[in-house]
Coordinates of C-alpha atoms in Angstrom, one line a residue:
Chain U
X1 CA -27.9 69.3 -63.3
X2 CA -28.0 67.3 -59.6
X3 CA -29.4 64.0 -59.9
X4 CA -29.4 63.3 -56.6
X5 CA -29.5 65.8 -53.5
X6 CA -29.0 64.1 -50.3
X7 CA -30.0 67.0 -47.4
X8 CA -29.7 66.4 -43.9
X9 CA -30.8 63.1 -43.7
X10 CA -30.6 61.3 -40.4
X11 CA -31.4 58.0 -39.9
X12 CA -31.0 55.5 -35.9
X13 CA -32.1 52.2 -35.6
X14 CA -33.1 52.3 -31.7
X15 CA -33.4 48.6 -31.4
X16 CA -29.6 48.3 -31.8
X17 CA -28.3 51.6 -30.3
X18 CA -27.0 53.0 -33.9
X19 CA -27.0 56.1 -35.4
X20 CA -26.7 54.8 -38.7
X21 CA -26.7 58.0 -40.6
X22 CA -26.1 61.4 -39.1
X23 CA -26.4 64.8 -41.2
X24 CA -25.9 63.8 -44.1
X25 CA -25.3 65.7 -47.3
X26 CA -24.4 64.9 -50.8
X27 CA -25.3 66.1 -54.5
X28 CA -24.5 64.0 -57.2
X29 CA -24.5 65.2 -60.8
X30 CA -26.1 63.9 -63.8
X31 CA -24.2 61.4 -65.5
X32 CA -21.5 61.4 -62.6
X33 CA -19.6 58.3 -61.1
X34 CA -19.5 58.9 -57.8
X35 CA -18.3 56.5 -54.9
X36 CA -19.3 56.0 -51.6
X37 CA -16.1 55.3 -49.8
X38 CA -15.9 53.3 -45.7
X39 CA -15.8 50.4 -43.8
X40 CA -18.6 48.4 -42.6
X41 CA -20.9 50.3 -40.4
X42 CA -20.1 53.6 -42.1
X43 CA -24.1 53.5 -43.2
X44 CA -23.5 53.3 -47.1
X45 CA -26.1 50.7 -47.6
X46 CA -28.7 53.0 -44.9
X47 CA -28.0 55.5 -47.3
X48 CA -28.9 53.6 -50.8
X49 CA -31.9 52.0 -49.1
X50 CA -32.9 55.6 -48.3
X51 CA -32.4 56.7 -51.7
X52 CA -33.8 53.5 -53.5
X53 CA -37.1 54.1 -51.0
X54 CA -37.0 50.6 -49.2
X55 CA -36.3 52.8 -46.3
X56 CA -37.7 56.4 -44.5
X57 CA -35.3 58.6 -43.1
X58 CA -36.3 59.7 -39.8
X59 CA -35.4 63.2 -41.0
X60 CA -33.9 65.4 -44.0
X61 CA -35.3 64.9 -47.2
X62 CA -33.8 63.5 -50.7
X63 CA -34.5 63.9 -54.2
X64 CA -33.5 61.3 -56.7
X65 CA -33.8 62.1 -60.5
X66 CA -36.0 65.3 -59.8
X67 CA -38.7 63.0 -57.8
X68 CA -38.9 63.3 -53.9
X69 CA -37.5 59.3 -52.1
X70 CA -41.3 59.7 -49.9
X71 CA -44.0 61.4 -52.0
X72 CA -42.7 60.5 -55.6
X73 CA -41.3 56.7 -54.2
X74 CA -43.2 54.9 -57.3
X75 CA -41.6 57.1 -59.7
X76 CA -38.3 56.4 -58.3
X77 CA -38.5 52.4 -58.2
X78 CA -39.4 52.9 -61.9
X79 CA -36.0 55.3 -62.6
X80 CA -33.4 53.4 -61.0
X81 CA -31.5 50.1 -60.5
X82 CA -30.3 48.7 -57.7
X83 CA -27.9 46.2 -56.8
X84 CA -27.5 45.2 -53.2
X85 CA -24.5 44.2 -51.4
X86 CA -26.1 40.8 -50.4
X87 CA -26.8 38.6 -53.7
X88 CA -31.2 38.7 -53.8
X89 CA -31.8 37.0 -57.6
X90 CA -33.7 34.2 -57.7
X91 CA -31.7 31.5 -57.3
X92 CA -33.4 28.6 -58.2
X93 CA -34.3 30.6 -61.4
X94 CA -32.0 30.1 -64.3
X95 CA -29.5 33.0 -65.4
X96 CA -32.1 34.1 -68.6
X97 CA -34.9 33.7 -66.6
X98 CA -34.1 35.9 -63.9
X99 CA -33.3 38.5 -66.5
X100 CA -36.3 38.4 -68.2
X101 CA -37.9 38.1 -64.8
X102 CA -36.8 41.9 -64.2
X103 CA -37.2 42.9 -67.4
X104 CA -41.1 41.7 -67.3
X105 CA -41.7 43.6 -64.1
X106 CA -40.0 47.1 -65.5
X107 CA -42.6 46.1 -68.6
X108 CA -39.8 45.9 -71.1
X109 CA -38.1 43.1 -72.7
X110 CA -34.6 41.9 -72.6
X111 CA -34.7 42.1 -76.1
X112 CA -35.3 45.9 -76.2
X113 CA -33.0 47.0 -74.1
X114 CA -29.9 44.6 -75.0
X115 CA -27.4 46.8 -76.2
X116 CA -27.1 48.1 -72.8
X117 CA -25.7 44.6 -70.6
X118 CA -24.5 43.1 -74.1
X119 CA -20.8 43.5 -72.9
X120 CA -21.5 42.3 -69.6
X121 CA -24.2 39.3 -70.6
X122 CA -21.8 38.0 -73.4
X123 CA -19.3 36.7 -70.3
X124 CA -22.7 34.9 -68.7
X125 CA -24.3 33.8 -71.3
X126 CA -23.0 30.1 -72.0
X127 CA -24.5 29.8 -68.9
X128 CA -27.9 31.2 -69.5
X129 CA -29.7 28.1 -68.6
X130 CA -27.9 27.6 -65.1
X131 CA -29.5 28.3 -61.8
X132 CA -28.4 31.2 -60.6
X133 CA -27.4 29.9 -57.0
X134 CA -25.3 27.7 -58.8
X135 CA -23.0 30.7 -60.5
X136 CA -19.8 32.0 -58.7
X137 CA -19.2 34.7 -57.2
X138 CA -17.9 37.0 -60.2
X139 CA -20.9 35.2 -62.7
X140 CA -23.5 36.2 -60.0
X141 CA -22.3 39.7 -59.8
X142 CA -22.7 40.2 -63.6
X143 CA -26.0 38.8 -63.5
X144 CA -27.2 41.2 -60.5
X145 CA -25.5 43.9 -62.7
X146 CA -27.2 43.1 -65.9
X147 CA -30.9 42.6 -63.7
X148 CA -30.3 46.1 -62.2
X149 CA -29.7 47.5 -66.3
X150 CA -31.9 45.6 -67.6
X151 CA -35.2 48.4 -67.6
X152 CA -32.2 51.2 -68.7
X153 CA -32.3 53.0 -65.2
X154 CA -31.5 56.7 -64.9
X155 CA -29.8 56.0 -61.8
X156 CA -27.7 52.7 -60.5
X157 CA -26.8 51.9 -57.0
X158 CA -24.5 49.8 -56.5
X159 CA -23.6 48.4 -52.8
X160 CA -20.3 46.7 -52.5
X161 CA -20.1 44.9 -55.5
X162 CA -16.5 44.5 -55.6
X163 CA -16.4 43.3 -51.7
X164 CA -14.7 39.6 -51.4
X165 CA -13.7 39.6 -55.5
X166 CA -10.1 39.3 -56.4
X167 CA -8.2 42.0 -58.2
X168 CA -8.8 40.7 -61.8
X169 CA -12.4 41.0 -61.3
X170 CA -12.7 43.7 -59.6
X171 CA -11.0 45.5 -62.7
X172 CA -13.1 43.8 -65.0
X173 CA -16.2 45.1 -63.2
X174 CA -14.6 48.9 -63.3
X175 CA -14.2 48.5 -66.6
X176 CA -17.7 47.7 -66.8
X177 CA -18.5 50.8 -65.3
X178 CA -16.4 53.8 -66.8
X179 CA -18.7 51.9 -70.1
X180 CA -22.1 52.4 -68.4
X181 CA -21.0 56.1 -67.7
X182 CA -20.5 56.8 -71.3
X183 CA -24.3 55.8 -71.9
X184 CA -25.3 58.9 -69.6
X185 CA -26.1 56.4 -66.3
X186 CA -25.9 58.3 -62.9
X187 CA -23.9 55.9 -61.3
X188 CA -23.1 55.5 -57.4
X189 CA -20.7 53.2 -55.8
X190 CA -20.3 52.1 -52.1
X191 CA -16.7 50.4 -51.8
X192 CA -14.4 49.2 -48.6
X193 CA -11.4 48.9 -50.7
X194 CA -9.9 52.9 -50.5
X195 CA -8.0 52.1 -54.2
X196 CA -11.1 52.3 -55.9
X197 CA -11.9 55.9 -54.7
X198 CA -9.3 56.7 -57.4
X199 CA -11.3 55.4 -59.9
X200 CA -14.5 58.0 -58.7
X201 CA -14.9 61.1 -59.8
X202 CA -15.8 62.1 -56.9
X203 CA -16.6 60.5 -53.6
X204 CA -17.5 60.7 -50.0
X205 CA -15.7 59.2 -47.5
X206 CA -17.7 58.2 -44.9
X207 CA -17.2 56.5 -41.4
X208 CA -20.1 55.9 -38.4
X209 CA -22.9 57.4 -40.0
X210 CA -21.0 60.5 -40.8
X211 CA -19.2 62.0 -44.3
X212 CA -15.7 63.0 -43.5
X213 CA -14.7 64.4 -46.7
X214 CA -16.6 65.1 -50.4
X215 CA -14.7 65.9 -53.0
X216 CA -12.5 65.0 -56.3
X217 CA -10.1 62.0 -54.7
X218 CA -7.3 64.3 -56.5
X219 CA -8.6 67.1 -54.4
X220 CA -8.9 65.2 -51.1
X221 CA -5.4 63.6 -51.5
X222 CA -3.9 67.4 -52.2
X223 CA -6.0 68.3 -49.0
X224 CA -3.7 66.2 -46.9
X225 CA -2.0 68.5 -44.3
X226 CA 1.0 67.7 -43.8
X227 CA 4.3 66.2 -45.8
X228 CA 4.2 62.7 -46.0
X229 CA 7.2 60.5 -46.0
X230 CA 7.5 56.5 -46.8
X231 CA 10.0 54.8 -44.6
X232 CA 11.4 51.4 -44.8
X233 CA 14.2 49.6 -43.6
X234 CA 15.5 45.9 -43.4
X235 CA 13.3 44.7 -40.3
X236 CA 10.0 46.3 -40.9
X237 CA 7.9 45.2 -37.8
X238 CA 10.8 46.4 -35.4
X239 CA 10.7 50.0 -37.4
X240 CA 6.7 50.3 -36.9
X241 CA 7.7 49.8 -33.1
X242 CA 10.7 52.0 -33.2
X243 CA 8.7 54.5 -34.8
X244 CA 5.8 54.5 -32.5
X245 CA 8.3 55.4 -29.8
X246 CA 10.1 58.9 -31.2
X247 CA 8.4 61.5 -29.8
X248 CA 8.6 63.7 -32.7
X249 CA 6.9 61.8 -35.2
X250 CA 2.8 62.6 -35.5
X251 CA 1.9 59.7 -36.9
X252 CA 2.8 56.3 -38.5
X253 CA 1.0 53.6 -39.8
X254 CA 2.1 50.3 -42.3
X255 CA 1.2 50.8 -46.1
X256 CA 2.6 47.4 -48.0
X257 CA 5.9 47.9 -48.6
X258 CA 6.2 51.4 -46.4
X259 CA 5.6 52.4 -43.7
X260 CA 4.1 56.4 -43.8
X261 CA 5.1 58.9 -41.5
X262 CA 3.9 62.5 -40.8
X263 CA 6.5 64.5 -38.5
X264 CA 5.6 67.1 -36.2
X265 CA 8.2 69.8 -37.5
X266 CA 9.1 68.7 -40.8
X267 CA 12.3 69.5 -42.1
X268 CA 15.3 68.3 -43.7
X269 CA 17.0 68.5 -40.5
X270 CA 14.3 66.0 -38.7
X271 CA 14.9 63.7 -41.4
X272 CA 18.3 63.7 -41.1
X273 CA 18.2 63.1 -37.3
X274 CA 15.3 60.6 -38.0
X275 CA 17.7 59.0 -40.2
X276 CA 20.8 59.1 -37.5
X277 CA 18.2 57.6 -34.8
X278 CA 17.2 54.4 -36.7
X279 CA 20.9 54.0 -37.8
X280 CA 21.3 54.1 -34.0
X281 CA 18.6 51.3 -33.6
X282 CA 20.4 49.0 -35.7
X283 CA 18.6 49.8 -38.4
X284 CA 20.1 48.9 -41.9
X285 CA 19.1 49.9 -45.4
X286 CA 17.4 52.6 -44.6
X287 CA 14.7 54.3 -46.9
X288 CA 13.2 57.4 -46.8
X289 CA 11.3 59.5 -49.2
X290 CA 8.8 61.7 -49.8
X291 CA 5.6 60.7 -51.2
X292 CA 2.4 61.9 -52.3
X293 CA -1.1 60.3 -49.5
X294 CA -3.5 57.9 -51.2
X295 CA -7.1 57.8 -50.0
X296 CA -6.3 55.9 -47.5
X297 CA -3.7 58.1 -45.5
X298 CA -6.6 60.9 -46.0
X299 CA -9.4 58.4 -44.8
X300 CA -6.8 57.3 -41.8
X301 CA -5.6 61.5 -41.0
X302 CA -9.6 62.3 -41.2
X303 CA -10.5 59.6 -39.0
X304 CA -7.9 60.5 -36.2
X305 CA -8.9 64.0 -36.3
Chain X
X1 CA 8.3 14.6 -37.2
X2 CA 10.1 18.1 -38.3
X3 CA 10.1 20.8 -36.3
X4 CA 11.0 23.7 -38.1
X5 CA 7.6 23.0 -40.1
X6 CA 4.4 23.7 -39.3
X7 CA 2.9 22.6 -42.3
X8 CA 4.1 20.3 -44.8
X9 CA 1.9 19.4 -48.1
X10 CA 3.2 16.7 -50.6
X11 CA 1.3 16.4 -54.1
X12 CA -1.9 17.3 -52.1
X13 CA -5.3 17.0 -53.7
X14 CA -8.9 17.2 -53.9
X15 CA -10.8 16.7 -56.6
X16 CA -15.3 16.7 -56.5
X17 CA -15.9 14.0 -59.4
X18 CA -13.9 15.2 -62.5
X19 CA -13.2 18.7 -61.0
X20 CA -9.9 19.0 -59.5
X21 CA -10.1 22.2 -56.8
X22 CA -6.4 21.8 -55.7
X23 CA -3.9 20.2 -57.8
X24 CA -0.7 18.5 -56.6
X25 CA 0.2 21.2 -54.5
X26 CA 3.8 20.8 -52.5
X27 CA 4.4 23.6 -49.9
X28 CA 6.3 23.5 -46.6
X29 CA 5.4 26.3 -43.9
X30 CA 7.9 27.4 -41.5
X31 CA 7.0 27.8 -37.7
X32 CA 6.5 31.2 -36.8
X33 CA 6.0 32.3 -40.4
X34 CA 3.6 34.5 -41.9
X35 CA 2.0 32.7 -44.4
X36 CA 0.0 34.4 -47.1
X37 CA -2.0 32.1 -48.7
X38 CA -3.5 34.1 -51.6
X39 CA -5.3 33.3 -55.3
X40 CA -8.3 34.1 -57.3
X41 CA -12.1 32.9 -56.5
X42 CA -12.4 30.0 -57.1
X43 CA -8.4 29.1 -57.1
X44 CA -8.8 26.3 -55.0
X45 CA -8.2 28.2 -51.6
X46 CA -11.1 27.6 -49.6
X47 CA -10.6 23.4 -50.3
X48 CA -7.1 23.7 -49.4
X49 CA -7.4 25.4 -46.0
X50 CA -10.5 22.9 -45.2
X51 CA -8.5 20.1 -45.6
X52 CA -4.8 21.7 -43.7
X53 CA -7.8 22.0 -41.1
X54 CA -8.6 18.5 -40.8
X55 CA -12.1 19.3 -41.9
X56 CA -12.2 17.6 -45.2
X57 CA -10.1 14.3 -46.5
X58 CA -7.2 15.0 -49.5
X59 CA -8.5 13.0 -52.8
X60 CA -4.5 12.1 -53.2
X61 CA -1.0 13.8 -51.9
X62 CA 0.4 14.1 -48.2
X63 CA 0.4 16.9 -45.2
X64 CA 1.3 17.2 -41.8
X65 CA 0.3 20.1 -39.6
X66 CA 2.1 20.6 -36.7
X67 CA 3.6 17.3 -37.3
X68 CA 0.3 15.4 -37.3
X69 CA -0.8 13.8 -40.0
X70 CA -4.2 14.7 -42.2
X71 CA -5.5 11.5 -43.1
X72 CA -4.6 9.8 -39.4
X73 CA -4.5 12.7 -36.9
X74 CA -7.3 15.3 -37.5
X75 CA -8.6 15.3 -33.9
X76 CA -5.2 16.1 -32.9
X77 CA -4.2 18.5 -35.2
X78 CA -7.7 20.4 -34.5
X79 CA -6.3 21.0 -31.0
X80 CA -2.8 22.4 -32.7
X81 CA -4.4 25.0 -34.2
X82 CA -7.0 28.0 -34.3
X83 CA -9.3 29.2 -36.9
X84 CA -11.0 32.3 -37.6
X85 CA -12.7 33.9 -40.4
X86 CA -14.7 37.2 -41.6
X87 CA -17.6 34.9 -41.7
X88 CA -17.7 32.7 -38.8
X89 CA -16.5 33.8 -35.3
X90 CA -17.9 34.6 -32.6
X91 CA -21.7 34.1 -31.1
X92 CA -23.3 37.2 -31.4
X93 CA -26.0 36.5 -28.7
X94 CA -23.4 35.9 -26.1
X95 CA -21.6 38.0 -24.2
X96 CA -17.7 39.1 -24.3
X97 CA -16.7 36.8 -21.5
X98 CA -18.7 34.1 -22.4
X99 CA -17.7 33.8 -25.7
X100 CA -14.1 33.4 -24.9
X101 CA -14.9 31.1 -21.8
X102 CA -16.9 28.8 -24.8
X103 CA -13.7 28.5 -27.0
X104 CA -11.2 28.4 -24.5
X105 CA -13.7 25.5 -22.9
X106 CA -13.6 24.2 -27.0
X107 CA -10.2 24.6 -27.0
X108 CA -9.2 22.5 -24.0
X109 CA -8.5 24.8 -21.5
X110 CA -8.4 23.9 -18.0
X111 CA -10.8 26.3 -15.5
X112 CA -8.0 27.8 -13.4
X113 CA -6.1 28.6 -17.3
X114 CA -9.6 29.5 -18.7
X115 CA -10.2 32.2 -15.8
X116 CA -6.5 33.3 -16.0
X117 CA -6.6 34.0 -19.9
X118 CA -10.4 35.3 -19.9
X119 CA -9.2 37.9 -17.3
X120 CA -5.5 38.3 -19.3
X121 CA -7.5 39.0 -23.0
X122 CA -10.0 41.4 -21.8
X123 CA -7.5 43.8 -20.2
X124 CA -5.0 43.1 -23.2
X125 CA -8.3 44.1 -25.0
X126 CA -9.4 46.7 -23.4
X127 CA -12.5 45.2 -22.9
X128 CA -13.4 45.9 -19.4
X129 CA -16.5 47.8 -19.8
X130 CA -18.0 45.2 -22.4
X131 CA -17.5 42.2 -20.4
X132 CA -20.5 41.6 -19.9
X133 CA -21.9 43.3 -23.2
X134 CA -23.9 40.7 -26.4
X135 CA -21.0 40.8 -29.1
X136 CA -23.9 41.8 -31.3
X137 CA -23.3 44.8 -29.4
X138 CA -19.8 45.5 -30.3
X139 CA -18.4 47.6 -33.3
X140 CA -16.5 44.9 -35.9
X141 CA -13.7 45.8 -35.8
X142 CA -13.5 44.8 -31.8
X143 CA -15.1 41.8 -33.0
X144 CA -12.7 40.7 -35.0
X145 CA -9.9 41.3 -32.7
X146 CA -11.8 39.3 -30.1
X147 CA -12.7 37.2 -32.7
X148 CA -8.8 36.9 -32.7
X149 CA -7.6 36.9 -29.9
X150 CA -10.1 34.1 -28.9
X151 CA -8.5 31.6 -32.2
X152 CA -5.1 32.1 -30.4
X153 CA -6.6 31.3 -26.5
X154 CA -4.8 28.1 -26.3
X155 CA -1.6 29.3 -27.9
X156 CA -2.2 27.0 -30.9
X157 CA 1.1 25.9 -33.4
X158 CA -0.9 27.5 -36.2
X159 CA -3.8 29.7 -36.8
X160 CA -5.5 29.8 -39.9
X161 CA -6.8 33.3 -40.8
X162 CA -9.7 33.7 -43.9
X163 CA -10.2 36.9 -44.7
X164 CA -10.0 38.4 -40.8
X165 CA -9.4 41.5 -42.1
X166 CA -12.7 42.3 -44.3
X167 CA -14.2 45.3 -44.1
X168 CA -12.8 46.8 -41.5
X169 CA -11.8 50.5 -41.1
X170 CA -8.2 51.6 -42.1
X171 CA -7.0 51.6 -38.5
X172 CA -8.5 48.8 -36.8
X173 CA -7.2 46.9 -40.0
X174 CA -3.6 48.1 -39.3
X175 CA -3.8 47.2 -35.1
X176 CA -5.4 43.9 -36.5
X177 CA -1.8 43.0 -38.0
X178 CA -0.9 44.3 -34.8
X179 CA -2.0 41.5 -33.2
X180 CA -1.0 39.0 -35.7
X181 CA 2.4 40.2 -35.2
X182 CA 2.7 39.4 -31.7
X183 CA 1.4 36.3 -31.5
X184 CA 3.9 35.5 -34.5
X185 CA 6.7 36.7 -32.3
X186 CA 5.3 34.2 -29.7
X187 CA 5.9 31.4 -32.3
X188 CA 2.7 31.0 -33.2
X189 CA 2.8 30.0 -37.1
X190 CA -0.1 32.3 -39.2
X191 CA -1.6 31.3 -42.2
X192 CA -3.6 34.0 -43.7
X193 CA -5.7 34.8 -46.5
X194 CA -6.3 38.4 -47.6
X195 CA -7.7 40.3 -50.6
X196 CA -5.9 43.3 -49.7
X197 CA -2.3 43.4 -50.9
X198 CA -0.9 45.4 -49.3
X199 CA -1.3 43.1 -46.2
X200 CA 0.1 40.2 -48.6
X201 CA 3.3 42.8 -48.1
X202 CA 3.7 42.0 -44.7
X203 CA 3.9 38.5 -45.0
X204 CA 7.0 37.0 -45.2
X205 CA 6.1 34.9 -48.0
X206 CA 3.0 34.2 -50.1
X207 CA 1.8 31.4 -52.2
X208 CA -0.9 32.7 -55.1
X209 CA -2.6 29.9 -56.5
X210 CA -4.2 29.7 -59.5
X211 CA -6.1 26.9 -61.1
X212 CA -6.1 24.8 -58.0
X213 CA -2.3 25.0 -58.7
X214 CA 0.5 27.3 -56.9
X215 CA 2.2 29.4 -59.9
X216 CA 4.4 31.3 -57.2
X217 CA 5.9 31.3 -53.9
X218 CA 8.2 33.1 -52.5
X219 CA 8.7 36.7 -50.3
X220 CA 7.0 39.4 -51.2
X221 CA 10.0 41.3 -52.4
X222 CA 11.2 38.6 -54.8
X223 CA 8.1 37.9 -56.5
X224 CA 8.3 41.9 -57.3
X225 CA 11.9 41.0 -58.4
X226 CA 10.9 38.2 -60.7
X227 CA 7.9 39.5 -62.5
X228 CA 9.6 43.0 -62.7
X229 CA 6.6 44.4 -61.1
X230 CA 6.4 47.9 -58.6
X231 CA 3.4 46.0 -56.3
X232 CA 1.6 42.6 -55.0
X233 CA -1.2 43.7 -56.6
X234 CA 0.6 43.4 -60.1
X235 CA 1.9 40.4 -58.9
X236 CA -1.4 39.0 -58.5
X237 CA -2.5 40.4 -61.5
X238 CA -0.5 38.7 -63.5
X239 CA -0.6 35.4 -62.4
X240 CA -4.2 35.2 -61.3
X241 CA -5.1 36.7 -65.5
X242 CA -3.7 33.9 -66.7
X243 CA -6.1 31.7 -64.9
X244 CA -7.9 29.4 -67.2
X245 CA -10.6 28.1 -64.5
X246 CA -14.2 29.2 -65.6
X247 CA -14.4 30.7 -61.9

């Protein structure tokens, strides 16, 4: 069953000179994760505010839980949770009493629906009676998290709410996740950091208003078109310059420790010449293998295209 | 004064009442390094880079940037260096060329030097056509390398980057590092702080602090060695889990 079927939907802001969503499509299934994959700009929060109905669409339509974003909007708010990328609690209300702010409004209790943000509340709750402008950054997160769970949505949007968190928190609130999806939540995700799209089951990348790619992140990754090799030598920043300048490599960009290449007629004889040229530049201890892409070599090869 | 550092710290500290945000830390820069100055919220990083920048006064410890010293010499050592973060950089309701002609003024810059380098970074840039343009107009990721390009005007000894690289596309990310590594290979010492590792790779080494403490420093590559880990990000992982701070 879809829960949510995106069609067409377009949306400009005039004022600024953006096309902040064009044509876009997406159906997301009942109980799915699915991720919402760019960079700033791409229009992922256009496109939650679309489907949470703070915003119209100038055209396309949208259903959301089997209730239209325009005619059935009241039905919506009542379905889902949302929590945006920009912190908007209360926060000169304490932790508690912004959850049982929420929990009022949705006309249920926190005490009814506990089971659901018990995992999550536990870490905030020796806190319960701080201000919530006074929490970090990973404390206020929870707390947005358990105010968007609190009325036990059908659907949860979240908007970036592992942008500016470190790497142990950012697992933490995964883990948080993959927990809500066993309780049958529709969950979708918008997220800068391309690692995460592993964690999806499926996602969209998206760039400028436009998706570039839907699918499984196993199946975009095994979409990649070419081989693709990771190369690294003793002086790395020389190699990314040196590499830029053979004419028979497509393309090369840094990745950490690598740098990945694609080569216009790949074989084991380019390699080997590849190989002979960078010995020739001076280069020493040098690495090459073949590699598997990550989300971000597809996001990268789909943007250049 | 030592000049094969850009930034000394001895024992440096800060502490708000009884809450210590950086903790005797000792650390010694290198000019023309690429410094990646990484740790968990709430590690202590924020504190540390306000006070390297003159902008707040150590509880205890010593530091000298670009061989100034932080308690004495902050107005100097403000025109040593550049700054530029994901949240603060340029003004949005000015134009191209009069935002860099405002910071290179900031920055000291004569009028003949100012003309010469607003003219010099806009065709490096690529800028022509926007000249003229609100940056409000511009996409991000050409703000940010204006937003750059701008913190280096005056050829500074160091520039102190916070987060410059937040979310930005894959690309424009990559031909931001671009630019930090040319001005490194101009001498110009970079200090950076980054919550994507695999740009802590391309430092040549990085500090992670946790608990207002640094528990490693060293190159990339040998912290791998040392906690017998494939990637940064397991690097960080393990150091920043056992982080006691409450946030």
């Amino acid at each position: 069953m879809k829960d949510i079927i995106v069609e067409n939907i377009c949306k400009s802001f005039p004022k600024e000179h953006i096309q902040a969503l064009d044509d876009i499509n997406i159906e997301v299934e009942k109980g799915e994760l699915f991720g919402l994959i760019g960079p700033d700009g791409a229009g992922k929060t256009t496109l939650f505010r679309i489907l949470t109905t703070l915003l119209l669409a100038d055209s396309g339509s949208a259903i959301v839980n089997g209730s239209d974003v325009v005619k059935d909007y009241k039905a919506i708010r009542r379905k889902v949770g949302y929590m945006p990328g920009k912190f908007s609690l209360y926060q000169d209300l304490s932790v508690e009493e912004n959850l049982s702010f929420f929990a009022t409004i949705f006309n249920t209790s926190i005490k009814e629906n506990y089971d659901l943000i018990k995992d999550i509340y536990e870490h905030i709750e020796p806190f319960k009676n701080r201000r919530a402008g006074a929490l970090s950054g990973g404390m206020k997160q929870k707390l947005a998290l358990c105010c968007a769970l609190i009325h036990r949505p059908e659907v949860l949007f979240l908007d970036e709410p592992t942008t500016g968190v470190d790497t142990v928190s950012r697992k933490e609130f995964w883990d948080m996740l993959k927990r809500l999806k066993m309780e049958g939540i529709t969950i979708i995700v918008s997220t800068p950091y391309m690692d995460e799209a592993n964690l999806c089951e499926r996602i969209a990348l998206m760039q400028k208003g436009k998706i570039l790619s839907v699918n499984t992140p196993t199946h975009i990754k095994s979409s990649f078109p070419d081989p693709l090799f990771a190369i690294k030598t003793e002086h790395m920043i020389k190699l990314l310059a040196d590499l830029r300048a053979i004419p028979e490599i497509k393309s090369v960009h840094s990745f950490g420790e690598y740098h990945h290449i694609t080569l216009n007629e790949p074989s084991e004889n380019e390699l080997q010449l590849l190989h002979q040229t960078l010995a020739n530049d001076k280069h020493e201890a040098i690495d090459i293998k073949k590699i598997e892409p990550e989300i971000e070599d597809c996001f990268i090869q789909l943007m250049s295209n | 004064m030592n000049s094969e550092h850009a930034i000394i710290t001895d024992q440096l500290t800060k502490s708000f009442g009884s809450f210590t945000a950086v903790d005797h830390i000792s650390f010694e820069v290198k000019r023309g390094e690429i410094f990646g100055f990484l740790g968990a919220n709430g590690a202590g990083k924020t504190t540390a880079m306000r006070m390297l920048c003159g902008l707040s006064k150590p509880t205890s410890g010593s530091a000298t940037i670009a061989g100034f010293d932080i308690y004495k010499d902050t107005e100097k050592i403000k025109t040593k260096i550049g700054y530029m973060s994901q949240k603060f950089s340029l003004y949005e309701d000015l134009t191209v060329k009069e935002n860099i002609r405002f910071f290179g003024g900031i920055y000291g810059l004569s009028n003949k030097a100012l003309k010469l380098q607003t003219n010099k970074l806009i065709d490096t840039l690529g800028l022509e056509s926007q000249s003229g343009k609100l940056v409000a107009s511009l996409p991000l990721g050409w703000k940010q390398k204006l937003a750059f390009s701008v913190a280096v005007i005056h050829e500074p000894s160091i520039v102190f980057l916070d987060e410059p690289t937040g979310g930005v596309d894959p690309i424009t990310r990559r031909q931001f590092w671009d630019l930090i590594y040319e001005a490194a290979q101009r001498g110009i010492t970079i200090f950076v702080t980054t919550h994507y590792m695999d740009e802590a790779e391309y430092c040549d080494r990085v500090s992670m602090m946790v608990d207002g403490k640094i528990a490693a420093l060293d190159s990339p590559e040998k912290l791998k060695l040392k906690y017998n880990v494939e990637s940064m990000d397991d690097v960080f992982y393990h150091l920043a889990r056992a982080a006691k701070r409450g946030e």
